[in-house]
Short mmCIF file of C-alpha atoms in Angstrom, two decimals:
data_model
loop_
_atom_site.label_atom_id
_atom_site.label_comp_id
_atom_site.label_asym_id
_atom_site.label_seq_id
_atom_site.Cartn_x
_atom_site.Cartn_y
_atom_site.Cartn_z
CA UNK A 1 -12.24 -44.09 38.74
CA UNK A 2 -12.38 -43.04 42.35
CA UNK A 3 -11.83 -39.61 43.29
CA UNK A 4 -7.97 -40.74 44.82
CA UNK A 5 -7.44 -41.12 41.13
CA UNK A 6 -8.30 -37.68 39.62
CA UNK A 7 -6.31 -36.10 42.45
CA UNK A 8 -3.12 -35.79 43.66
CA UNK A 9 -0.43 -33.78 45.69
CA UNK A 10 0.15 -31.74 43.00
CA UNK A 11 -2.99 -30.42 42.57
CA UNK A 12 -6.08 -31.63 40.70
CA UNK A 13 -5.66 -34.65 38.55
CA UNK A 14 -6.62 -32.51 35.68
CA UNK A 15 -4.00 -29.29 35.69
CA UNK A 16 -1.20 -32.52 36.10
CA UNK A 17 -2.55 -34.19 32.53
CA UNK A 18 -2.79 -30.76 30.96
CA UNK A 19 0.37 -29.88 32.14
CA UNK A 20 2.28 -32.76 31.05
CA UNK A 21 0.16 -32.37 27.38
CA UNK A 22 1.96 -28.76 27.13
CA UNK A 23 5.36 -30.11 28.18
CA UNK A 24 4.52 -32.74 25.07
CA UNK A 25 4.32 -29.93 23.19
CA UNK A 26 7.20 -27.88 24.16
CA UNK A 27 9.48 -30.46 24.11
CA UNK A 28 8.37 -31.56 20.29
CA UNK A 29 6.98 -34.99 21.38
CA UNK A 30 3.66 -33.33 19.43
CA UNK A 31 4.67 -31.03 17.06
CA UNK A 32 2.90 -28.69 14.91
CA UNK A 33 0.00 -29.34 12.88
CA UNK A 34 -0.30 -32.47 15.27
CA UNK A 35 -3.78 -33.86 16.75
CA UNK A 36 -3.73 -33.80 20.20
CA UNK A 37 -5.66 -37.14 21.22
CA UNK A 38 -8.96 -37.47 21.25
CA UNK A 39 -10.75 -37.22 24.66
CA UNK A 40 -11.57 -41.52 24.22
CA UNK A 41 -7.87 -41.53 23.47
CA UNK A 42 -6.88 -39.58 26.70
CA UNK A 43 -9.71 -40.86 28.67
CA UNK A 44 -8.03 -45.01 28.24
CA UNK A 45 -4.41 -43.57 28.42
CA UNK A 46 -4.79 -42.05 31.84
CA UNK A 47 -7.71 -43.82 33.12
CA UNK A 48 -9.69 -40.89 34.45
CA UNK A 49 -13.60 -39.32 33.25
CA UNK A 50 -14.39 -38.00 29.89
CA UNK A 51 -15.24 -34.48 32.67
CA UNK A 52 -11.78 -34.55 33.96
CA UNK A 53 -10.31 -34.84 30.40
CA UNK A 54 -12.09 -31.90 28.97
CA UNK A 55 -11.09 -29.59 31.89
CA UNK A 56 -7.56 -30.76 31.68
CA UNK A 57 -8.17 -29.45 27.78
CA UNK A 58 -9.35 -25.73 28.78
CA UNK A 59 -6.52 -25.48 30.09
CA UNK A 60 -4.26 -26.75 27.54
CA UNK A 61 -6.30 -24.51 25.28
CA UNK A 62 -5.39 -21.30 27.70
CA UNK A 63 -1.75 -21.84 27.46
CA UNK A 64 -2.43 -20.64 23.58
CA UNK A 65 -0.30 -23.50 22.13
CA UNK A 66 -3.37 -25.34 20.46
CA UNK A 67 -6.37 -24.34 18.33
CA UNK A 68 -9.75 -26.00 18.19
CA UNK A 69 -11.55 -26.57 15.37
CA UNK A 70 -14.74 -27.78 15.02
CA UNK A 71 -15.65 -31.07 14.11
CA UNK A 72 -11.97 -32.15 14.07
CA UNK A 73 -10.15 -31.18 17.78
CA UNK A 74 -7.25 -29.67 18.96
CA UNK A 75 -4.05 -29.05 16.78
CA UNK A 76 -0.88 -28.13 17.67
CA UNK A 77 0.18 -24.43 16.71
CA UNK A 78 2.89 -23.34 14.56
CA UNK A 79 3.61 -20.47 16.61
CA UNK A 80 7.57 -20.28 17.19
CA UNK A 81 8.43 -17.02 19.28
CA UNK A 82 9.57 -13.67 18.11
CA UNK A 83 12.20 -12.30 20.57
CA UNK A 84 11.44 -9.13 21.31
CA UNK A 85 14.71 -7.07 22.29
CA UNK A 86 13.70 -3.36 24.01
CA UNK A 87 17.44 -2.40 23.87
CA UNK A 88 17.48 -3.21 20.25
CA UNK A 89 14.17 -2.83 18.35
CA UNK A 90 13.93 0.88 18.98
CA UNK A 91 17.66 1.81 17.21
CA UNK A 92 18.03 4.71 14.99
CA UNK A 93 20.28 2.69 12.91
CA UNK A 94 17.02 0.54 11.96
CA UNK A 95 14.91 3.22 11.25
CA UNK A 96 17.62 4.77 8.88
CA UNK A 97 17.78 1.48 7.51
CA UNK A 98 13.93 1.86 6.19
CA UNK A 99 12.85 -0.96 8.94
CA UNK A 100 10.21 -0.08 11.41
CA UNK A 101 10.58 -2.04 15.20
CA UNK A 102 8.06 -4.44 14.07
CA UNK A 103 10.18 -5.79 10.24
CA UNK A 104 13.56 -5.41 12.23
CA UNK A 105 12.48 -7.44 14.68
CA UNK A 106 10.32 -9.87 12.48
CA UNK A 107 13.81 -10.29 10.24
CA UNK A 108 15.81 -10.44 12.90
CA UNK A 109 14.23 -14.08 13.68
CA UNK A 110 13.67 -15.28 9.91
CA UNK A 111 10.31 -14.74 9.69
CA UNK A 112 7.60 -13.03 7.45
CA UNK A 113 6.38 -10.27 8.30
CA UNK A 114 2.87 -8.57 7.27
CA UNK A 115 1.23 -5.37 8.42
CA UNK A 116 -2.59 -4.89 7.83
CA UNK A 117 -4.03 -1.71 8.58
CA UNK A 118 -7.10 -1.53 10.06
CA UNK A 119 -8.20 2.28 10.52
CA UNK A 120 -6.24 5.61 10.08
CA UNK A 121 -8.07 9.08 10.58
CA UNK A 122 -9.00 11.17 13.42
CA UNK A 123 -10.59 9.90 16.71
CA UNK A 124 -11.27 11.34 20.49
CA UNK A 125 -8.36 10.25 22.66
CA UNK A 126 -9.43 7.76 25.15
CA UNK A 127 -8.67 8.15 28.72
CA UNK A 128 -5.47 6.38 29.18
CA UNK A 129 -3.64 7.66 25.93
CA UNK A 130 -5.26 11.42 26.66
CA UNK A 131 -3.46 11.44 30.43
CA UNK A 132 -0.05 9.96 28.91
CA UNK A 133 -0.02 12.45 26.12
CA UNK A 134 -1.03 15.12 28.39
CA UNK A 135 -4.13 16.23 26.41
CA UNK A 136 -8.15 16.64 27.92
CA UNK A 137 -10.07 13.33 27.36
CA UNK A 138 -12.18 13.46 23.88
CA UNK A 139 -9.05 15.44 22.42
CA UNK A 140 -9.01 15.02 18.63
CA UNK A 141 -5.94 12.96 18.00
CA UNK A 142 -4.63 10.75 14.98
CA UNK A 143 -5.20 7.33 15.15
CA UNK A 144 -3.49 4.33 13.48
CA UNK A 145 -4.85 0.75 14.14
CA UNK A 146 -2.61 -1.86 12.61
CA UNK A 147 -2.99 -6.04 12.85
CA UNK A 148 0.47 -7.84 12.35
CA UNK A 149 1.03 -11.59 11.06
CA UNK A 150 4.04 -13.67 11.46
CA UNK A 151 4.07 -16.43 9.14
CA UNK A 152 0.79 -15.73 8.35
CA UNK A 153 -0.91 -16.30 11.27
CA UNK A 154 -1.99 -13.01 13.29
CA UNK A 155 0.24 -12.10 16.33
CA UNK A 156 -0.63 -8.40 17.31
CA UNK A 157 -2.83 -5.22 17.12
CA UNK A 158 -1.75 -1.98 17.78
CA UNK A 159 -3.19 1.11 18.01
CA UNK A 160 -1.09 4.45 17.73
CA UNK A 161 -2.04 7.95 19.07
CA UNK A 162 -0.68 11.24 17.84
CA UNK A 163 -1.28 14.48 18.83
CA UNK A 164 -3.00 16.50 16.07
CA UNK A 165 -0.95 19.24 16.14
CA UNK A 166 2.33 17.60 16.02
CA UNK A 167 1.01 15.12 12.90
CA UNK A 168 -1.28 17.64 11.11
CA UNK A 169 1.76 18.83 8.35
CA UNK A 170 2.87 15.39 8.33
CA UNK A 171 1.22 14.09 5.86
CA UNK A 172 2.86 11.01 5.46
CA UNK A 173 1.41 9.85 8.61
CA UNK A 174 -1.87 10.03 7.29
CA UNK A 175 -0.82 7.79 4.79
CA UNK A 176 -0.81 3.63 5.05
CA UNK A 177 2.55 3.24 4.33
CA UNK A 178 4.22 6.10 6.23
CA UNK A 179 7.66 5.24 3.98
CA UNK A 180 10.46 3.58 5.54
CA UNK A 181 11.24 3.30 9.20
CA UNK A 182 7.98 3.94 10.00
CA UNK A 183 6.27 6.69 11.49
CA UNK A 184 9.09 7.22 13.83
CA UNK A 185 11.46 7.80 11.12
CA UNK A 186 8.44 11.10 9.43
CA UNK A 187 8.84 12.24 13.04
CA UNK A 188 12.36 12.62 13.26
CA UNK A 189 12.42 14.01 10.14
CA UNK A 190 10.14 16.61 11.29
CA UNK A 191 12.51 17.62 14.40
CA UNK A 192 10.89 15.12 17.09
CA UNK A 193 14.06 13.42 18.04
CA UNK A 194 13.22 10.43 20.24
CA UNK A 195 14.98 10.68 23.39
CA UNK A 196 13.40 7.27 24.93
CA UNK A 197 10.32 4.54 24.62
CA UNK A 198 8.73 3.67 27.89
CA UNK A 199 7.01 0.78 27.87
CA UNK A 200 4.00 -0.56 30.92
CA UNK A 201 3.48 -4.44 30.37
CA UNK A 202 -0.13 -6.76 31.88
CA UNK A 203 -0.59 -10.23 31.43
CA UNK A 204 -4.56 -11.38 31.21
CA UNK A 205 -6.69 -13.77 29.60
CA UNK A 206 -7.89 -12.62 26.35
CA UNK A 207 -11.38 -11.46 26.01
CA UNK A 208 -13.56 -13.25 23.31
CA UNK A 209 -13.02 -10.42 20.75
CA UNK A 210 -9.38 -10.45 21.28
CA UNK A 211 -9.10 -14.15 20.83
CA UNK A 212 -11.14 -14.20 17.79
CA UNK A 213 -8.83 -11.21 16.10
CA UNK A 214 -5.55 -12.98 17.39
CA UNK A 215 -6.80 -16.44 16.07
CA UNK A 216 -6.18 -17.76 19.79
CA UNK A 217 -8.14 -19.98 21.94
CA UNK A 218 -10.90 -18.23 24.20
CA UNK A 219 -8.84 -17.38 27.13
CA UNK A 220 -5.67 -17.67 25.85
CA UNK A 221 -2.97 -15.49 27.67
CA UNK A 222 -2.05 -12.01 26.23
CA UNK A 223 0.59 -9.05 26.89
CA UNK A 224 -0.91 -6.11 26.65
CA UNK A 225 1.84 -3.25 26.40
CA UNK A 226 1.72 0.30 26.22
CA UNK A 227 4.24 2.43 24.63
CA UNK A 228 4.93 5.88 25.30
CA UNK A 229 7.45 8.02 22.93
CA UNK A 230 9.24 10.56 24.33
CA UNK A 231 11.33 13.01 22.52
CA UNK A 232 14.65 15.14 23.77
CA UNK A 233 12.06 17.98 24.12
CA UNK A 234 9.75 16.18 26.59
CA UNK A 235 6.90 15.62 24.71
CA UNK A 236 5.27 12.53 23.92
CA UNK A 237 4.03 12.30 20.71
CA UNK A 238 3.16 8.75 20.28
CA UNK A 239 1.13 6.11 22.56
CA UNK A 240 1.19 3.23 21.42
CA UNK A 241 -1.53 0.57 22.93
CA UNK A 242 -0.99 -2.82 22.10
CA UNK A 243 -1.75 -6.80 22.28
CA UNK A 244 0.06 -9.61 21.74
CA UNK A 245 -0.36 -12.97 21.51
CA UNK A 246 1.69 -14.46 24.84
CA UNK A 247 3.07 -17.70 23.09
CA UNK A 248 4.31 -15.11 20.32
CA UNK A 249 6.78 -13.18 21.91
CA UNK A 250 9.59 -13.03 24.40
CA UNK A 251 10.82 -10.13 26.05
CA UNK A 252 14.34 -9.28 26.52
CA UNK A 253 15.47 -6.13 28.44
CA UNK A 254 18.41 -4.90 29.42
CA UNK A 255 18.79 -3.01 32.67
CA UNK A 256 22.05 -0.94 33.72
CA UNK A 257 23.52 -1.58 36.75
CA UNK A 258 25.29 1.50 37.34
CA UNK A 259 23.66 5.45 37.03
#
């Protein structure tokens, strides 16, 4: 086991076993709640060190398709992707409909849908969400922390910010179910008409708190999106910071082509 044998044009002999593990995996050959094999089992099959095996697993581990667990090894996730429509989630239509973005989508692919929430009071508005709502750092703004399953497995935090002035005589936002259609639907009720979402999107490697909240592997990719919403009077009254589990979610958008 020479070192012409854990390399290779297309890069390290390792990255090509853990890539053709994930394509396993995509393409059903191991499906989920499947062992991945052993490192012994790996080690005989492509004749290569028990070293080279387990980095070829890190990284089979960061593409968030397997979990570890101790004592027993890797296992194949059950982890199917919500598609995640901007043109769609955001309708009117599904807020009048009692379904916040989240449930519409969630339906929308057949799955089960749970929201846990996590925190709801007053907090100083961090840096980021102070400049977007256009407020001094340490601002006192309403805060809603939320942790969604799909399927019961967890798939997203999110944390809301709202102006205190705008959600102080809404008292259903204070509230952990808001009603239906979420708290976009108390808004508009209370005049804030939503002219558009704008959304900022980064890709990164989970940190170890994140990964441990999102039931992922240690360095497992995430999206982390932030939301703005904006209403026809050009305030925004919402940002929205969230994570997401990468394997979790696709995004479709749809951009005009014309003014």
């Amino acid at each position: 086991m020479g070192t012409a044998v854990e390399g290779g044009r297309s890069g390290p002999r390792y990255v090509q076993i853990a890539d053709e593990i994930v394509r396993q995996i995509r393409a059903g050959v191991l499906k989920p709640g499947d062992m991945v094999p052993s490192e012994s089992e790996l080690v005989e099959r492509y004749g290569v060190s028990g070293g080279t095996i387990r980095k070829a697993m890190v990284e089979v581990r960061a593409s968030g398709l397997v979990e570890t667990r101790h004592g027993k090894g890797s296992i194949v996730k059950d982890r199917p992707p919500v598609r995640h429509r901007s043109s769609d989630r955001f309708r009117r239509s599904h807020r009048q409909g009692g379904k916040a973005a989240y449930l519409a989508e969630s339906t929308q692919s057949g799955a089960t849908a749970k929201v846990s929430v996590l925190y709801i009071g007053p907090m100083e508005a961090p840096e980021d969400a102070a400049r977007r709502l256009g407020v001094p750092v340490g601002t006192q703004v309403l805060a809603r922390r939320r942790l969604y399953f799909r399927n019961g497995t967890p798939v997203e935090t999110a944390t809301s910010y709202l102006p205190w002035d705008v959600v102080k005589e809404i008292p259903e936002l204070f509230a952990e179910n808001p009603g239906g259609g979420g708290i976009y639907a108390r808004l508009e009720d209370h005049g804030h008409e939503f002219a558009e979402f704008v959304e900022t999107l980064q890709a990164r490697p989970a940190s170890k708190v994140e990964a441990s909240e999102l039931a992922l592997s240690p360095g497992a990719p995430v999206v982390h999106l932030v939301r703005e919403a904006r209403t026809t009077a050009g305030l925004v009254v919402e940002v929205c910071d969230t994570l997401m589990a990468a394997d979790q979610f696709v995004f479709e958008y749809r951009i005009p082509a014309v003014d």
